[in-house]
Tab-separated table of C-alpha atoms in Angstrom:
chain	number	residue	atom	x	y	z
M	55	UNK	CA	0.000	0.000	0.000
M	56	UNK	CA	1.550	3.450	-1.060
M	57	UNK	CA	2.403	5.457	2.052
M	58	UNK	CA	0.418	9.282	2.212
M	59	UNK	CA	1.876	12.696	1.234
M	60	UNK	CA	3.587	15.017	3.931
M	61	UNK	CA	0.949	17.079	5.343
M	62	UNK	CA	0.317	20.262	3.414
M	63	UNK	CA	1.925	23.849	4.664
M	64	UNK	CA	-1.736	25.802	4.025
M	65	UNK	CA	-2.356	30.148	3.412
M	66	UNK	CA	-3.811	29.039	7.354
M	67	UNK	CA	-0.302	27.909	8.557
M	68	UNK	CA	1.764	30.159	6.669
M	69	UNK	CA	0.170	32.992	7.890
M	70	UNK	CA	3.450	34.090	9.551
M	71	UNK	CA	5.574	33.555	6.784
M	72	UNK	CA	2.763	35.625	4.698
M	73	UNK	CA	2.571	38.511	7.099
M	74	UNK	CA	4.539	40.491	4.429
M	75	UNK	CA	2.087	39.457	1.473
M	76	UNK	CA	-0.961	40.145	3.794
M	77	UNK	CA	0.440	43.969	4.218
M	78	UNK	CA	1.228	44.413	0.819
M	79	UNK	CA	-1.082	42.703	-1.560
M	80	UNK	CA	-0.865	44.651	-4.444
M	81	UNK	CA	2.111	43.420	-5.096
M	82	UNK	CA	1.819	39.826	-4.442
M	83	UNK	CA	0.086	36.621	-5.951
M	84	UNK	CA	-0.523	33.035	-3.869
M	85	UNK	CA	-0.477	30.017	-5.011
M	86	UNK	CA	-2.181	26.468	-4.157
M	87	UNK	CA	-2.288	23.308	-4.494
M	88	UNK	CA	-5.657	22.114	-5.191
M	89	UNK	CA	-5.670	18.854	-6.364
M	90	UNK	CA	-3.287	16.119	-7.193
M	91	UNK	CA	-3.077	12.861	-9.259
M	92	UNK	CA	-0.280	10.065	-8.724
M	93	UNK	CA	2.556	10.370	-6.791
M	94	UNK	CA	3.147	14.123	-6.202
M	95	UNK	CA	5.514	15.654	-3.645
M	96	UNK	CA	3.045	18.402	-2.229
M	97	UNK	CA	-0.748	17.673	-1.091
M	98	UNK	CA	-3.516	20.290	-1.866
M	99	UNK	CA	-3.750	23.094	0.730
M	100	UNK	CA	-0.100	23.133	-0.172
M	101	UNK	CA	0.752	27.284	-0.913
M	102	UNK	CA	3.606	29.744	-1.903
M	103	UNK	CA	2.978	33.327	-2.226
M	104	UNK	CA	5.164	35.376	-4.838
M	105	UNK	CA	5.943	39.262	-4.809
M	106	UNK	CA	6.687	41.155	-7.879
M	107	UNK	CA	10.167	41.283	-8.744
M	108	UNK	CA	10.001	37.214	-8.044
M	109	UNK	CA	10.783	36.617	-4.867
M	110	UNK	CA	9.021	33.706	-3.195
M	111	UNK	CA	7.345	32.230	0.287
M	112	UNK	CA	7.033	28.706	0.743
M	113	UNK	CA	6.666	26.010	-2.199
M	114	UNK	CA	4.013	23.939	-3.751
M	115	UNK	CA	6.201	20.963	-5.311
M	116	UNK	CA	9.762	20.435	-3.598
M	117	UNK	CA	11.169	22.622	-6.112
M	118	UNK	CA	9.911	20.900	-9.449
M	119	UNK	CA	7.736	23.381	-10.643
M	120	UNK	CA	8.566	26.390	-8.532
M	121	UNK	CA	9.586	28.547	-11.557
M	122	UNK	CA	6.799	28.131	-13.970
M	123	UNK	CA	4.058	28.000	-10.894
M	124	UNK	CA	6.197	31.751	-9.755
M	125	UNK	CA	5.710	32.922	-13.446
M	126	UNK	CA	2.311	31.800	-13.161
M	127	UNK	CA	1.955	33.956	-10.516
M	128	UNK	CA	3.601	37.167	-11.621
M	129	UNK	CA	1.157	36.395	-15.160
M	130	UNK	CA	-2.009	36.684	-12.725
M	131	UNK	CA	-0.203	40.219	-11.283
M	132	UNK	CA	-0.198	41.519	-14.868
M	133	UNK	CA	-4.137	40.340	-15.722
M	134	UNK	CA	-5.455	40.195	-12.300
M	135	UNK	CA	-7.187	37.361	-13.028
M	136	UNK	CA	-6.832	34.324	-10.786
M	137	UNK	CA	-5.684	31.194	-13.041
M	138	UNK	CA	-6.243	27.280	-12.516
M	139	UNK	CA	-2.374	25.805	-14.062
M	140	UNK	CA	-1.570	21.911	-14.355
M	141	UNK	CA	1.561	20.350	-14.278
M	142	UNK	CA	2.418	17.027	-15.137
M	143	UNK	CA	5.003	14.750	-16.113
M	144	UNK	CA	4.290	15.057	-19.788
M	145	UNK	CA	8.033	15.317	-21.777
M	146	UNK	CA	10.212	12.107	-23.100
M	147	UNK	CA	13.587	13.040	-21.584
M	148	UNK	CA	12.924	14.551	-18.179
M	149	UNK	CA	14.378	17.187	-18.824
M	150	UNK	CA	11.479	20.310	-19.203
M	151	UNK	CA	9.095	21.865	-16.622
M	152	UNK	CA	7.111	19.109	-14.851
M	153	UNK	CA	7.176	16.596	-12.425
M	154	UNK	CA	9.572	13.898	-12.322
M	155	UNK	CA	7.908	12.069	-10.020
M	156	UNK	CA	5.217	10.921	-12.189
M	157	UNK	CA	2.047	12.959	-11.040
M	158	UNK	CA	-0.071	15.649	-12.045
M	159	UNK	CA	-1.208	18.566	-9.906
M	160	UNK	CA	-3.183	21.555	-10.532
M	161	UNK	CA	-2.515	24.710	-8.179
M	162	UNK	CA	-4.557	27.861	-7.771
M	163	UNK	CA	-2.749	30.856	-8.801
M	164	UNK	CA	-4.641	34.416	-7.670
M	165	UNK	CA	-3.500	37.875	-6.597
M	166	UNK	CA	-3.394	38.165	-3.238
M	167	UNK	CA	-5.420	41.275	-2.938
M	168	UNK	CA	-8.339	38.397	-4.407
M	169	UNK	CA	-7.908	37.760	-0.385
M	170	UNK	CA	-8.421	41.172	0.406
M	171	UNK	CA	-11.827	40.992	2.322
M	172	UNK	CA	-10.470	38.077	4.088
M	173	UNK	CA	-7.072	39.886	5.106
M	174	UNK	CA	-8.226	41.973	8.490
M	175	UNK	CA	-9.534	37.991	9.752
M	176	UNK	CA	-6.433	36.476	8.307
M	177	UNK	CA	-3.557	39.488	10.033
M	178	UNK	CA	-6.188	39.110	13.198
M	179	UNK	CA	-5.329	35.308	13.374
M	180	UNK	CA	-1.926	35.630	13.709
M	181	UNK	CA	-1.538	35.208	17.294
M	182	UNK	CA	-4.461	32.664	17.786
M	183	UNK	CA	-4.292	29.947	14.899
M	184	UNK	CA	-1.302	28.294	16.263
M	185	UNK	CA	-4.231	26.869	19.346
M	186	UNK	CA	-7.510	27.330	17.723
M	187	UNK	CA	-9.199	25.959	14.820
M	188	UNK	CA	-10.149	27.837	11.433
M	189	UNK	CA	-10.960	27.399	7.790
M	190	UNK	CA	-10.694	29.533	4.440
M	191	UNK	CA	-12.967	29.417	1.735
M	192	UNK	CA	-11.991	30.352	-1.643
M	193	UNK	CA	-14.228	30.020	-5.037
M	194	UNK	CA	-12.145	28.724	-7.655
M	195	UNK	CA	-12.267	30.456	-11.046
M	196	UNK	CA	-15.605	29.751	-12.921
M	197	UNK	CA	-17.650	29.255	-10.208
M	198	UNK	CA	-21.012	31.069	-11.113
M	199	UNK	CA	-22.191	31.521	-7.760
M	200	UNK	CA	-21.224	34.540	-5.754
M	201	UNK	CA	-19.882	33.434	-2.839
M	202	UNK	CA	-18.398	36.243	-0.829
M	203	UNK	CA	-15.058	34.447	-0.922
M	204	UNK	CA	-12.877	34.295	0.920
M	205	UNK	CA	-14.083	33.772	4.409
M	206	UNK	CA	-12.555	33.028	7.198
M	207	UNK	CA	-14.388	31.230	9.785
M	208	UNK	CA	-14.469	28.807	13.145
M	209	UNK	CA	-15.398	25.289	11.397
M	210	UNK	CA	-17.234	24.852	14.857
M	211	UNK	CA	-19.520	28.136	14.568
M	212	UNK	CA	-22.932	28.106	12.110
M	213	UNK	CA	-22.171	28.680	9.005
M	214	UNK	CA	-22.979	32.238	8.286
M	215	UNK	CA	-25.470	33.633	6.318
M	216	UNK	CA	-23.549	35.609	3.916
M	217	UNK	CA	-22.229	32.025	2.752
M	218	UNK	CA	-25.584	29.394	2.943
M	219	UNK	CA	-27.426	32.408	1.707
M	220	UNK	CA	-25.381	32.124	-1.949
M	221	UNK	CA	-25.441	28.348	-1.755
M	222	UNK	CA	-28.377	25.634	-2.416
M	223	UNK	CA	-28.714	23.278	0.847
M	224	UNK	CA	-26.767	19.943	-0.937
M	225	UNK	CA	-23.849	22.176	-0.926
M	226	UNK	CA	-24.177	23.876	2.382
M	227	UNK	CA	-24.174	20.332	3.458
M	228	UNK	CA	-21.401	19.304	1.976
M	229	UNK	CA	-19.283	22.032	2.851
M	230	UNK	CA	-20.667	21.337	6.250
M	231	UNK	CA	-18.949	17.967	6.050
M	232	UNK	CA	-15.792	19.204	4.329
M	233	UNK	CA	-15.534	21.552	7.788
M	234	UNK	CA	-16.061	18.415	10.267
M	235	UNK	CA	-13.230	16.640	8.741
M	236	UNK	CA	-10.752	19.174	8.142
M	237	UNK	CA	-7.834	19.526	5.950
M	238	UNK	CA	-7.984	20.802	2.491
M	239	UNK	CA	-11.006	19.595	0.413
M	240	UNK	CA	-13.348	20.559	-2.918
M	241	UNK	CA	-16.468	21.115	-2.372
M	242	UNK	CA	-18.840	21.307	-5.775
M	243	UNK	CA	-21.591	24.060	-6.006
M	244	UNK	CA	-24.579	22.160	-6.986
M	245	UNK	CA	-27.429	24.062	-9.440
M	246	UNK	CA	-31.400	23.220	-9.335
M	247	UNK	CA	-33.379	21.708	-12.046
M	248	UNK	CA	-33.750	24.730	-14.088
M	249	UNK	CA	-30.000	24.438	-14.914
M	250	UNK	CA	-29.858	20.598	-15.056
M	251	UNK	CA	-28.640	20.382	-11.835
M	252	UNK	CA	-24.790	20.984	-13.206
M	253	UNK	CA	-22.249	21.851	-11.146
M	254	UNK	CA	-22.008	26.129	-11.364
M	255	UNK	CA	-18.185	26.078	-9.568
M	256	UNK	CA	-16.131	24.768	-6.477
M	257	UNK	CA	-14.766	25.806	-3.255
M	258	UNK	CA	-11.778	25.705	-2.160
M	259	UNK	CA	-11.596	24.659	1.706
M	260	UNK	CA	-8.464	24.570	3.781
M	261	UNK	CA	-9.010	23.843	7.461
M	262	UNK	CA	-6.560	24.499	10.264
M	263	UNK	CA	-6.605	22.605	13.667
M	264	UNK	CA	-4.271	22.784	16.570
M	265	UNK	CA	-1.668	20.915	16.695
M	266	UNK	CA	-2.402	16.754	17.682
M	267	UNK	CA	-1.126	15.688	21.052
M	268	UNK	CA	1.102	13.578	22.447
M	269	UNK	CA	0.743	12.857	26.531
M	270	UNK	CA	3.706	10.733	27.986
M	271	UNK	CA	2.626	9.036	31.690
M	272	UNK	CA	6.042	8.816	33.349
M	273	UNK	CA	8.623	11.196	33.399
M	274	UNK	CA	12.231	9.288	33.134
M	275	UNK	CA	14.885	9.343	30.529
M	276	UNK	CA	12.459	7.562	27.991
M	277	UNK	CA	9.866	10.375	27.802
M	278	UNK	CA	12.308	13.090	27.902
M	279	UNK	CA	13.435	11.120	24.479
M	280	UNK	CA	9.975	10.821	23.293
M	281	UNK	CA	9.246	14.569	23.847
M	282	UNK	CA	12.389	15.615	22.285
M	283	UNK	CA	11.947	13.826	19.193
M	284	UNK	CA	8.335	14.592	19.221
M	285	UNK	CA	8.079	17.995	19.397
M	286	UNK	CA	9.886	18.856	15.725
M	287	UNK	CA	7.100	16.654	14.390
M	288	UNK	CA	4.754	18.787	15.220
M	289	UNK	CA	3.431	17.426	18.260
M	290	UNK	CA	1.904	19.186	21.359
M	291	UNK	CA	3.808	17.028	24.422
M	292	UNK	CA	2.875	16.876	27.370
M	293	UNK	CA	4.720	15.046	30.142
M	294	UNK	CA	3.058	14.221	33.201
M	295	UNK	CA	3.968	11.769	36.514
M	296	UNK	CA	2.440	12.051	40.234
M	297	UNK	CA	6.063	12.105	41.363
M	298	UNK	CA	7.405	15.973	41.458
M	299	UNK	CA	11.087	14.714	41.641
M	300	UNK	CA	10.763	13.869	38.250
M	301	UNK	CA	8.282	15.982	36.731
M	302	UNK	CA	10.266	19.049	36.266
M	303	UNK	CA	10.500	21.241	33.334
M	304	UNK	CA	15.032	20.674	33.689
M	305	UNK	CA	14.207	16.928	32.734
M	306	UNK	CA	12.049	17.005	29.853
M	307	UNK	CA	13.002	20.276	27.797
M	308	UNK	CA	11.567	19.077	25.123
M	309	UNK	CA	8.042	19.316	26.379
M	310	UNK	CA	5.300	22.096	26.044
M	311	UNK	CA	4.264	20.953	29.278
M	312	UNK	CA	5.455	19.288	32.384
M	313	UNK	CA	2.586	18.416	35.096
M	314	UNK	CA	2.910	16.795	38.162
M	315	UNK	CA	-0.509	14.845	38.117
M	316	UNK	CA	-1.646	11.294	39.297
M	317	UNK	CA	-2.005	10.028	35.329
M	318	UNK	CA	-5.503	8.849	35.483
M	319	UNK	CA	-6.895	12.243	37.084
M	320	UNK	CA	-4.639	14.378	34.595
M	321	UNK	CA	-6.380	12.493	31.301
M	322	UNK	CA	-9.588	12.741	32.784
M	323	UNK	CA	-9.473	16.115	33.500
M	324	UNK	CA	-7.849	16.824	29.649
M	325	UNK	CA	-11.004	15.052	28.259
M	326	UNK	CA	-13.853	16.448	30.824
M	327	UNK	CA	-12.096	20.073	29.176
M	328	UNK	CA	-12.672	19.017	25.527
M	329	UNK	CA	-8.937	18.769	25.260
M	330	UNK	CA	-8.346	15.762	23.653
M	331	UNK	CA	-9.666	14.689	20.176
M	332	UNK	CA	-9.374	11.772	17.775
M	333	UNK	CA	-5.614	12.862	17.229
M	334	UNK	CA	-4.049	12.174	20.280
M	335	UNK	CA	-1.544	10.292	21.312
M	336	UNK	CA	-0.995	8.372	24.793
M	337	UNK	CA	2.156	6.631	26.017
M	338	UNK	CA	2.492	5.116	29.379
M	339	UNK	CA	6.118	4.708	29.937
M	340	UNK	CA	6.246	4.763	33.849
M	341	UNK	CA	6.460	0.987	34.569
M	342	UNK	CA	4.352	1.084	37.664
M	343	UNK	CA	0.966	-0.785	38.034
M	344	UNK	CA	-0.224	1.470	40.280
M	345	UNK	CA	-0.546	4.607	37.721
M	346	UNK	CA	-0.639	2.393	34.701
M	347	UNK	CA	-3.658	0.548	34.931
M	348	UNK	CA	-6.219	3.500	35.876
M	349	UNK	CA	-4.383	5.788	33.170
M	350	UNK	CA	-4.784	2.820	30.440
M	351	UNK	CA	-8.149	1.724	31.372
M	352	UNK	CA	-9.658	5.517	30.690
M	353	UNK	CA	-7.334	5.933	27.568
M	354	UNK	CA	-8.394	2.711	25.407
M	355	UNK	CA	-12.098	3.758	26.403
M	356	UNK	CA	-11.893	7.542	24.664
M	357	UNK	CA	-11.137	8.145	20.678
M	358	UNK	CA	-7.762	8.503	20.768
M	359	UNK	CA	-5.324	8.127	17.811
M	360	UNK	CA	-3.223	6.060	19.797
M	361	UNK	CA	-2.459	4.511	23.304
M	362	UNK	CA	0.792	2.391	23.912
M	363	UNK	CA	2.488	1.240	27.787
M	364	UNK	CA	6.040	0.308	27.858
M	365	UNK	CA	6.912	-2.918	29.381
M	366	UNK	CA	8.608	-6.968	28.579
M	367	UNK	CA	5.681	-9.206	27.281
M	368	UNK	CA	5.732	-10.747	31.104
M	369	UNK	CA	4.487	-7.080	31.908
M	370	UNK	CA	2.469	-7.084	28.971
M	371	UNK	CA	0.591	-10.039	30.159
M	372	UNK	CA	-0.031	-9.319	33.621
M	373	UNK	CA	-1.428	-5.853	32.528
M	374	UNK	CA	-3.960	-7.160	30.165
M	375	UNK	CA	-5.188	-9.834	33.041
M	376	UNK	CA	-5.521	-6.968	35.434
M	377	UNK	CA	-7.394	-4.417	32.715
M	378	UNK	CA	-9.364	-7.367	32.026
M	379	UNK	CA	-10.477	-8.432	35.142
M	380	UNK	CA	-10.825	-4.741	36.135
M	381	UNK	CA	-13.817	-4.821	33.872
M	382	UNK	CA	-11.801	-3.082	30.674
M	383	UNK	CA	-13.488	-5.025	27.280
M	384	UNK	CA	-11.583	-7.499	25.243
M	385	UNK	CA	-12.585	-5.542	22.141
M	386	UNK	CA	-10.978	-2.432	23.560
M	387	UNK	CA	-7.908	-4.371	24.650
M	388	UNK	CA	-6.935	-5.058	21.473
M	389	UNK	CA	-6.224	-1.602	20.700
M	390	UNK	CA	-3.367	-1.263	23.528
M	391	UNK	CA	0.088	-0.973	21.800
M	392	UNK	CA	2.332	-3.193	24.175
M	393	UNK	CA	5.052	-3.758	24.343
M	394	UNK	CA	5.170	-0.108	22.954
M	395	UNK	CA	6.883	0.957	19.353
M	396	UNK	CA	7.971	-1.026	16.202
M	397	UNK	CA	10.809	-3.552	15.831
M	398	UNK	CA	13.661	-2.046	14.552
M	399	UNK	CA	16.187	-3.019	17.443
M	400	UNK	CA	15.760	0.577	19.112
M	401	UNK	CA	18.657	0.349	22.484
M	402	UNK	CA	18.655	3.725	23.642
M	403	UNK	CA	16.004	6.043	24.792
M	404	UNK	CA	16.766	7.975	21.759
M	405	UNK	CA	16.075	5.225	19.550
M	406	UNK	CA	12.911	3.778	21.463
M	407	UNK	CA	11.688	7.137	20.717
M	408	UNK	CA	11.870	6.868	16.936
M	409	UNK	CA	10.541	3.122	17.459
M	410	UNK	CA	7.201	4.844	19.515
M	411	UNK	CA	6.866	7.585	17.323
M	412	UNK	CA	7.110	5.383	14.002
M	413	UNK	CA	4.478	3.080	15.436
M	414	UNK	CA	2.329	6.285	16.126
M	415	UNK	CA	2.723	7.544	13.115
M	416	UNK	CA	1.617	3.766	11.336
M	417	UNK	CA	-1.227	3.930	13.739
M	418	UNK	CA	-2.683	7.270	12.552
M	419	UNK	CA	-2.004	6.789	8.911
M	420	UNK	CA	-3.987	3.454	8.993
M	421	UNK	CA	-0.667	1.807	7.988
M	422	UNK	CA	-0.759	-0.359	12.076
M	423	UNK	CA	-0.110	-4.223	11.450
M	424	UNK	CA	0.890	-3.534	8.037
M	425	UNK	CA	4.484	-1.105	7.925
M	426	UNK	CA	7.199	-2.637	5.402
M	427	UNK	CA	10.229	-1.269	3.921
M	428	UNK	CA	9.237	1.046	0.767
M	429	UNK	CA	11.637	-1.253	-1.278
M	430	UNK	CA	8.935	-4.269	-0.545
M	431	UNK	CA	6.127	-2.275	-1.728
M	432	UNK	CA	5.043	-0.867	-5.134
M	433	UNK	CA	2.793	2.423	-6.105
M	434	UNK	CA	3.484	5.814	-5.973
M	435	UNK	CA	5.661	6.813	-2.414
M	436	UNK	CA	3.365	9.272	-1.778
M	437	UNK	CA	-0.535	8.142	-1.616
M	438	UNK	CA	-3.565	10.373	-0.893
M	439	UNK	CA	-6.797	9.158	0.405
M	440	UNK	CA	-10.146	10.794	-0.738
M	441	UNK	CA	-8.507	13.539	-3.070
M	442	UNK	CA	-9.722	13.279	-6.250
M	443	UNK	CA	-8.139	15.379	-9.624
M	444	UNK	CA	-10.795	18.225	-10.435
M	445	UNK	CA	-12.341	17.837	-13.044
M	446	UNK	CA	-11.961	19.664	-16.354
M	447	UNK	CA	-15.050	21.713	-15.582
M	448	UNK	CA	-12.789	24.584	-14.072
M	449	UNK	CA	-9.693	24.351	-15.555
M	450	UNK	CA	-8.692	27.456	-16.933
M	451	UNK	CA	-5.379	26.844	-18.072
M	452	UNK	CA	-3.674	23.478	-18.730
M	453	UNK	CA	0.596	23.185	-18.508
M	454	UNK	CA	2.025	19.907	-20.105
M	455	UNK	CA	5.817	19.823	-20.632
C-alpha cells in the first residue's frame, strides 16, 4: 500500500511567513495546491505566495515546478485574473518543466489582494491559529455563484449567512462535512433543475486545527526522548507523573508541558475540558501498576489516535489480566500498543523514541499491522486518500511539458 503525502503547509499555517504578502497585496500573488493525481511531492492546501520582482514564500512541489508556478503567478499580477495551471510529467527526456515524479497537480494561482476581504480575519489570526481551529474558503475560477469568498471562519460556529445564503442546501451540506473533517477539500456548487442540476463552480476549503497531542505518563529518561523527538514533528507534548522529583520542566526540555498529576486524574481532567480529540496520542512509559492501569483503562475507552504502555511481554501479560479483570473489554484491549513501538532493534532512549513515534505515526495513517520497507512495496511513495483530480469543468489553463 503506497504510504500518504507530507501534510500540506496551508495560506492558514503560513500565515506568519505571509505577514509580508498580507500587508502588501498589491504586489503579491498566492499560489495552491488544489488537487493532485499520482505520486506528487506536495498535497492540496499546499501554498507559496510570490511578490513582484520574483521573490518567493514557501513552495508547492519540492522545487519541481517552482519557476513556472512563480511565473504563473507574476502572469495573474499583470491580468489580475486568478488562473487554474496543471503540471504534469508530460516530456520524453525529463528534462522540461514538470514533475519527475510521475504525477499531475493543478494549483490555484490568484493575486493576493483576491484575499483582500479576508485579510483583516487572516492578520487578526496571527496570534491565535497556532491553538484554535479555522478554515478559508476560496471560489475557484468559474464558479457562477457569488460566494463572498474568501471567508474566514471557526469550522465549529454556524455557518454564516452571507455564505448558505449564496449556496443551495446539498452544498451547504457538503461544505458542512468538508468543515467536520478538516484539511484541504473541494467542495462542488450544486445548481437546481432549471439548470440541469450541473455543477455552477467549487470551493476551495483549507481547514486548520491545533496541533495533535502527544501525553507521555512517566517522566524518566524515555519520555524526555519521546518529547524531544516529538516535538519537531509537530506534536503538542505533554509530560506528566504524580512524582514531582521527576516531573520538572530541567528533565524534559523538550516538552510544552510538564505536570505533576496522578495520570488517570490528569487524562480525565484533559477530556472532561474538551482537550483531547481523535488525534491524540498516549504513552504510558512509567512501569508502575499502580498509575498504569487507571491511566490505560480511561485511555483505550476515549477516541484517541493512539495509546501504547512500555513494558517486557511478562508485563504485557499481567497488565492485560488486570485491565481485564478490572472490567476493561476485550474488544478495547486489542487496541493497547504493548510492548510499545515497532521492531527495529531501538537500544537507547533515543532510539525507542523513533521506534514509539514510528508506530504512532503507522497507527494514525492506517498503515498499524501492516508497515514494510518502501523497497517491498510498489505504487506511488506518496498516496492520498479521498482527493480526487478536479475535473476539467474549471480548468482554466492546462501546462504539459
Amino acid at each position: 500500500m503506497p504510504l500518504p503525502r507530507p501534510a500540506a503547509v496551508t495560506v492558514l499555517e503560513r500565515l506568519q511567513d505571509f505577514a509580508q504578502a498580507m500587508a502588501d497585496p498589491q504586489e503579491w500573488a498566492i499560489a495552491t495546491v488544489v488537487a493532485v493525481s499520482d505520486s506528487v511531492p506536495r498535497p492540496p492546501g499546499t501554498s507559496m505566495a510570490v511578490r513582484r520582482d520574483g521573490l518567493a514564500v514557501g513552495s508547492v512541489s519540492g522545487g519541481c515546478v517552482e519557476a513556472a508556478v512563480v511565473d504563473a503567478c507574476l502572469t495573474v499580477l499583470e491580468t489580475g485574473a486568478a488562473d487554474v495551471v496543471e503540471f504534469g510529467y508530460g516530456d520524453d527526456d525529463g528534462l522540461g518543466v514538470g514533475l519527475t515524479c510521475g504525477g499531475s497537480l493543478q494549483v490555484l494561482v490568484q493575486p493576493m489582494t483576491d484575499l483582500r476581504g479576508a485579510l483583516p480575519s487572516l492578520a487578526a489570526a496571527l496570534e491565535t491559529l497556532p491553538v484554535r481551529a479555522a478554515a478559508l474558503l476560496r471560489a475557484l475560477p468559474g464558479t457562477a455563484v457569488g460566494l463572498p469568498a474568501p471567508v474566514l471562519l471557526d469550522p465549529a460556529d454556524p455557518l454564516p449567512a452571507a455564505v448558505t445564503d449564496m449556496l443551495p442546501e446539498r452544498s451547504v451540506q457538503e461544505l458542512r462535512s468538508a468543515l467536520e473533517a478538516g484539511g484541504t477539500q473541494i467542495v462542488p456548487v450544486h445548481g437546481g433543475e432549471a439548470d440541469g442540476c450541473a455543477v455552477l463552480g467549487r470551493l476551495l476549503v483549507e481547514s486548520h486545527r491545533p496541533p495533535p497531542r502527544l501525553i507521555v505518563y512517566g517522566a524518566n529518561d524515555y519520555a524526555a526522548a519521546l518529547a524531544a523527538a516529538a516535538r519537531p514533528l509537530g506534536w503538542q507534548v505533554t509530560v506528566c507523573d504524580a512524582r514531582p522529583l521527576f516531573s520538572t520542566a530541567a528533565r524534559h526540555p523538550g516538552a510544552h508541558e510538564v505536570v505533576t498529576e496522578t495520570p488517570a486524574v490528569h487524562l480525565q481532567a484533559e477530556h472532561a475540558a474538551g482537550r483531547l480529540d481523535a488525534r491524540t496520542a498516549v504513552a504510558v512509559l512509567g512501569h508502575d501498576p499502580r498509575f498504569d492501569l487507571a491511566v490505560l483503562d480511561l485511555a483505550l475507552r476515549m477516541d484517541l489516535a493512539y495509546v501504547g504502555a512500555m513494558g517486557s511481554r511478562t508485563t504485557h501479560g499481567r497488565r492485560a489480566e488486570d485491565l481485564l479483570s478490572g472490567g476493561l473489554p476485550g474488544a478495547l484491549l486489542g487496541r493497547l500498543h504493548s510492548p510499545i513501538g515497532l521492531d527495529i532493534g531501538a537500544l537507547t532512549p533515543e532510539e525507542v523514541a523513533v521506534a514509539i513515534l514510528a508506530e504512532v505515526i503507522a497507527a494514525r495513517r492506517g498503515r498499524d499491522g501492516a508497515v514494510r520497507p518502501l523497497r517491498d512495496t510498489a505504487g506511488p511513495v506518496h498516496a492520498s486518500r479521498g482527493m480526487e483530480t478536479a475535473p476539467d469543468s474549471w480548468k482554466v489553463q492546462t501546462r504539459w511539458t
